[in-house]
Amino acid sequence: MRSHYSGEITPGLDGKSVTISGWVHEIRDMGKLKFVILRDRGGFIQITAKKGVTPDEVLSAIDDLSKESVIRVEGSVIRNDKAPKGVEIKPEKLEVISKAASPLPLDVTQKVDADLDTRLNNRFMDIRKPDISSIFRLRGEILSAGRKFLKENNFIEIHTPKIIASASEGGTELFPISYFDREAFLAQSPQLYKQMMMATGLDRVYEITTYFRAEEHDTRRHLNEATAIDMEMAFIKDDGDVMDVLENLVLALIKKASSCENELDILKKKINVPERIERIEYDDVLKLLREHGKKLPWGEDLDTESEKLLGKIMLKEFGSELYFIVHFPLAIKPFYTMPFKGEKYSRSFDLGYKGVEIASGGQRIHDLELLSKRIKHFNLNPDNFEFYLKAFRYGMPPHGGFGLGIDRVMMQILDLSIREVVLFPRDRHRLTP
Ligand code: AMO
């Protein structure tokens, strides 16, 4: 339906016949002159109609146009220094393909601001705005860069079930569903399945996956349906091997984002690409927080306030936007986490980015006896995990992995709230659209 996107129409095409299709962004009627700004994926182009020059049926079609209708225009390119980008289209044919009703639920030209709820309720139209669509273009670029990185590092893309029979990340955050005559749940993560893959010889797997979490949080960093890059790798020495992969992956994602100049220009954002990622012990994090007036008792996980404060400290004192917190107390990590220094610590880590946890992971227990003991320690019933434990009975290599929240990466790269970087967020209050 088109020969060119608007962005491809340059003064160099002067005199050439083109066909363009898109939405009516603006209409300006100056009497003898009528301007229509057409918007498509490539940007904007001005269509200039003149009484006495433009065919009458095109002039009357413009009189009947409504903003945001979909049109197709055939015409010729005219170089004109007064037009935006020095070029406009002289229309010969204008066809209204889909007429937009009015009034519009949102102002795509952004002369009138809308609150986030109104925007999300009309997301299809919100994303017509070039800055909002840039967020999702950037997100797509980051995901492609992630896939490329993982493939180059010998990871195999897999898909694990999203309808599951037992919890992997604790029992309170599950969405129960009815599965014929049995109880089932939406998967909180691929954890148990990606670990079972380590007993198959595939060695390195990843999944770009949805996490379903029935958390009651109502924050700018939590959703009930989140997206993550989840990976697992076998034959590791310890958690350090896993962090090396995560470090390089995250730096590759941020580097990719920083190369999306067009999108960043539209969004008026600049991205700093760190060279490396600091690694600090959990105990040292508590010390740093204490020095800055926040007393977090040993054994507790960082709350939102501590995470934010740590982000500020890391930036101010170490110049680091990204940092690993390593060796958390074993008691606050899931049952599959490898103990470290007896049973006090664990071979686990979280990755912080400007005060928000964007990933967590570690080395897992690969010894069946220890794993069964840890399951019982959490008051979980080993019988419910038999399908998983079986994979540890016939040869399981040492392994580890991580889950990297894509929504969190995006919100921190662009300094936005999590709802702004997800197409159709699911939270406590939102189930449609
Ligand atoms: P965890 O529960 O820490 O670990 O999740 C990993 C990462 O996923 C993102 N995330 C979320 N993002 C938005 N809203 C949520 N409700 C939400 N929950 C999680 C975060 C978080 O760091 N199985 C382990 C990972 C592993 O060890 O491999 C897990 O799920 O960025």
Short mmCIF file of C-alpha atoms in Angstrom, two decimals, residues 44-245:
data_model
loop_
_atom_site.label_atom_id
_atom_site.label_comp_id
_atom_site.label_asym_id
_atom_site.label_seq_id
_atom_site.Cartn_x
_atom_site.Cartn_y
_atom_site.Cartn_z
CA PHE A 44 5.76 12.60 9.38
CA ILE A 45 5.26 14.10 5.92
CA GLN A 46 3.32 17.18 4.85
CA ILE A 47 0.71 16.87 2.10
CA THR A 48 -0.02 20.26 0.56
CA ALA A 49 -3.22 20.78 -1.46
CA LYS A 50 -3.88 24.00 -3.41
CA LYS A 51 -7.19 25.19 -4.80
CA GLY A 52 -6.95 25.33 -8.59
CA VAL A 53 -4.05 22.85 -8.69
CA THR A 54 -5.16 19.85 -6.61
CA PRO A 55 -8.02 17.74 -8.08
CA ASP A 56 -11.42 18.75 -6.63
CA GLU A 57 -12.17 15.27 -5.23
CA VAL A 58 -8.92 15.40 -3.22
CA LEU A 59 -9.80 18.87 -1.87
CA SER A 60 -13.27 17.74 -0.78
CA ALA A 61 -11.85 14.52 0.74
CA ILE A 62 -9.53 16.73 2.85
CA ASP A 63 -12.54 18.84 3.94
CA ASP A 64 -14.20 15.65 5.24
CA LEU A 65 -11.08 14.22 6.92
CA SER A 66 -11.04 13.49 10.64
CA LYS A 67 -7.83 13.35 12.67
CA GLU A 68 -6.35 9.82 13.10
CA SER A 69 -8.19 8.40 10.08
CA VAL A 70 -6.12 6.02 7.96
CA ILE A 71 -5.45 7.36 4.47
CA ARG A 72 -3.52 6.44 1.36
CA VAL A 73 -2.13 9.22 -0.82
CA GLU A 74 -0.64 9.14 -4.29
CA GLY A 75 1.24 12.19 -5.42
CA SER A 76 4.57 13.70 -6.34
CA VAL A 77 7.44 14.84 -4.17
CA ILE A 78 8.08 18.59 -4.14
CA ARG A 79 11.21 20.16 -2.74
CA ASN A 80 10.10 23.14 -0.62
CA ASP A 81 12.35 24.91 1.87
CA LYS A 82 9.31 26.15 3.81
CA ALA A 83 7.98 22.61 4.43
CA PRO A 84 9.19 20.52 7.40
CA LYS A 85 12.42 18.70 6.37
CA GLY A 86 12.34 20.74 3.12
CA VAL A 87 9.93 18.44 1.32
CA GLU A 88 6.19 17.91 0.81
CA ILE A 89 3.76 15.85 -1.28
CA LYS A 90 1.54 17.32 -3.98
CA PRO A 91 -1.48 14.97 -3.82
CA GLU A 92 -3.15 13.54 -6.92
CA LYS A 93 -5.29 10.94 -5.17
CA LEU A 94 -6.42 10.63 -1.54
CA GLU A 95 -8.30 7.61 -0.31
CA VAL A 96 -9.82 7.33 3.20
CA ILE A 97 -9.25 3.71 4.18
CA SER A 98 -10.62 3.88 7.73
CA LYS A 99 -12.37 6.93 9.12
CA ALA A 100 -11.60 7.74 12.76
CA ALA A 101 -14.50 8.68 15.03
CA SER A 102 -14.32 11.86 17.06
CA PRO A 103 -13.74 13.06 19.69
CA LEU A 104 -10.55 11.05 20.11
CA PRO A 105 -9.88 9.36 23.48
CA LEU A 106 -6.31 10.75 23.45
CA ASP A 107 -4.50 13.60 21.79
CA VAL A 108 -1.79 11.96 19.70
CA THR A 109 -0.22 15.36 18.95
CA GLN A 110 0.39 15.64 22.72
CA LYS A 111 -0.86 19.21 22.97
CA VAL A 112 -3.12 17.92 25.74
CA ASP A 113 -1.42 15.66 28.29
CA ALA A 114 -3.16 12.52 29.51
CA ASP A 115 -2.55 10.66 32.78
CA LEU A 116 -1.06 7.17 32.65
CA ASP A 117 -4.39 5.42 33.34
CA THR A 118 -6.10 7.17 30.41
CA ARG A 119 -3.10 6.34 28.25
CA LEU A 120 -3.14 2.67 29.26
CA ASN A 121 -6.90 2.45 28.72
CA ASN A 122 -6.28 3.61 25.14
CA ARG A 123 -2.91 1.95 24.65
CA PHE A 124 -3.35 1.35 20.89
CA MET A 125 -3.64 5.09 20.43
CA ASP A 126 -1.02 5.99 23.03
CA ILE A 127 1.54 3.99 21.03
CA ARG A 128 0.79 6.10 17.96
CA LYS A 129 2.84 8.82 19.69
CA PRO A 130 6.40 8.67 18.38
CA ASP A 131 7.99 8.85 21.85
CA ILE A 132 5.83 6.02 23.21
CA SER A 133 6.38 3.83 20.17
CA SER A 134 10.13 4.47 20.58
CA ILE A 135 9.98 2.75 23.98
CA PHE A 136 8.71 -0.45 22.35
CA ARG A 137 11.10 -0.22 19.42
CA LEU A 138 13.95 0.02 21.91
CA ARG A 139 12.53 -2.90 23.89
CA GLY A 140 12.47 -5.02 20.73
CA GLU A 141 16.07 -4.06 19.97
CA ILE A 142 17.19 -5.03 23.46
CA LEU A 143 15.50 -8.42 23.26
CA SER A 144 17.09 -9.12 19.87
CA ALA A 145 20.48 -8.15 21.28
CA GLY A 146 19.87 -10.51 24.22
CA ARG A 147 19.01 -13.40 21.90
CA LYS A 148 22.08 -12.66 19.76
CA PHE A 149 24.37 -12.55 22.80
CA LEU A 150 23.01 -15.80 24.21
CA LYS A 151 23.25 -17.60 20.88
CA GLU A 152 26.85 -16.42 20.45
CA ASN A 153 27.55 -17.81 23.90
CA ASN A 154 26.14 -21.22 22.98
CA PHE A 155 22.81 -20.96 24.80
CA ILE A 156 19.82 -22.84 23.35
CA GLU A 157 16.41 -21.15 23.42
CA ILE A 158 13.76 -23.30 25.11
CA HIS A 159 10.15 -23.05 26.25
CA THR A 160 8.97 -24.54 29.53
CA PRO A 161 5.37 -25.03 30.71
CA LYS A 162 3.42 -22.12 32.09
CA ILE A 163 0.79 -24.37 33.66
CA ILE A 164 2.50 -26.06 36.57
CA ALA A 165 1.71 -28.29 39.54
CA SER A 166 4.02 -26.89 42.27
CA ALA A 167 5.60 -23.62 43.34
CA SER A 168 9.24 -22.80 42.70
CA GLU A 169 9.61 -19.40 44.37
CA GLY A 170 7.51 -19.84 47.53
CA GLY A 171 3.85 -20.69 47.95
CA THR A 172 2.21 -17.33 48.59
CA GLU A 173 2.60 -15.74 45.17
CA LEU A 174 0.85 -18.32 43.01
CA PHE A 175 -2.16 -17.80 40.78
CA PRO A 176 -4.26 -20.96 41.12
CA ILE A 177 -6.16 -22.14 38.04
CA SER A 178 -8.43 -25.08 37.48
CA TYR A 179 -6.87 -27.69 35.23
CA PHE A 180 -9.73 -30.06 34.44
CA ASP A 181 -10.33 -31.80 37.79
CA ARG A 182 -6.97 -30.89 39.32
CA GLU A 183 -5.43 -27.86 40.99
CA ALA A 184 -2.74 -26.13 38.98
CA PHE A 185 -0.91 -22.78 38.95
CA LEU A 186 0.46 -20.25 36.52
CA ALA A 187 4.26 -20.53 36.49
CA GLN A 188 6.12 -18.05 38.70
CA SER A 189 9.30 -18.79 36.72
CA PRO A 190 10.84 -21.62 34.66
CA GLN A 191 13.11 -22.44 37.61
CA LEU A 192 12.45 -26.16 38.15
CA TYR A 193 12.25 -26.93 34.43
CA LYS A 194 15.38 -25.05 33.41
CA GLN A 195 17.24 -26.89 36.18
CA MET A 196 15.89 -30.22 34.91
CA MET A 197 17.38 -29.28 31.53
CA MET A 198 20.80 -29.42 33.17
CA ALA A 199 20.34 -33.20 33.49
CA THR A 200 19.78 -33.53 29.72
CA GLY A 201 23.18 -32.59 28.33
CA LEU A 202 21.86 -29.39 26.67
CA ASP A 203 24.24 -27.61 29.09
CA ARG A 204 23.21 -24.00 28.38
CA VAL A 205 19.58 -22.96 27.96
CA TYR A 206 17.57 -19.76 28.10
CA GLU A 207 13.99 -18.69 27.82
CA ILE A 208 12.39 -15.31 27.24
CA THR A 209 9.46 -15.92 29.46
CA THR A 210 6.50 -14.58 31.39
CA TYR A 211 6.50 -14.74 35.19
CA PHE A 212 3.07 -14.86 36.82
CA ARG A 213 3.18 -13.54 40.38
CA ALA A 214 0.18 -13.06 42.61
CA GLU A 215 2.04 -10.42 44.64
CA GLU A 216 -0.19 -7.80 46.20
CA HIS A 217 2.45 -5.08 45.73
CA ASP A 218 1.21 -1.90 44.18
CA THR A 219 4.52 -0.24 43.32
CA ARG A 220 6.24 1.36 40.35
CA ARG A 221 8.51 -1.71 40.03
CA HIS A 222 6.14 -4.71 40.40
CA LEU A 223 3.71 -6.29 37.97
CA ASN A 224 1.65 -9.46 38.29
CA GLU A 225 2.79 -10.51 34.85
CA ALA A 226 6.44 -9.75 34.17
CA THR A 227 8.87 -10.67 31.38
CA ALA A 228 12.35 -12.07 31.97
CA ILE A 229 15.36 -13.60 30.31
CA ASP A 230 15.82 -16.75 32.33
CA MET A 231 18.92 -18.88 31.86
CA GLU A 232 20.65 -21.92 33.32
CA MET A 233 24.14 -23.31 32.65
CA ALA A 234 25.85 -26.54 33.68
CA PHE A 235 29.44 -27.50 34.59
CA ILE A 236 30.12 -24.25 36.44
CA LYS A 237 32.81 -23.78 39.07
CA ASP A 238 30.54 -21.60 41.20
CA ASP A 239 28.20 -18.57 41.15
CA GLY A 240 31.04 -16.45 39.71
CA ASP A 241 30.71 -18.18 36.31
CA VAL A 242 27.01 -17.27 36.22
CA MET A 243 27.68 -13.65 37.16
CA ASP A 244 30.26 -13.39 34.35
CA VAL A 245 27.56 -14.29 31.80
#
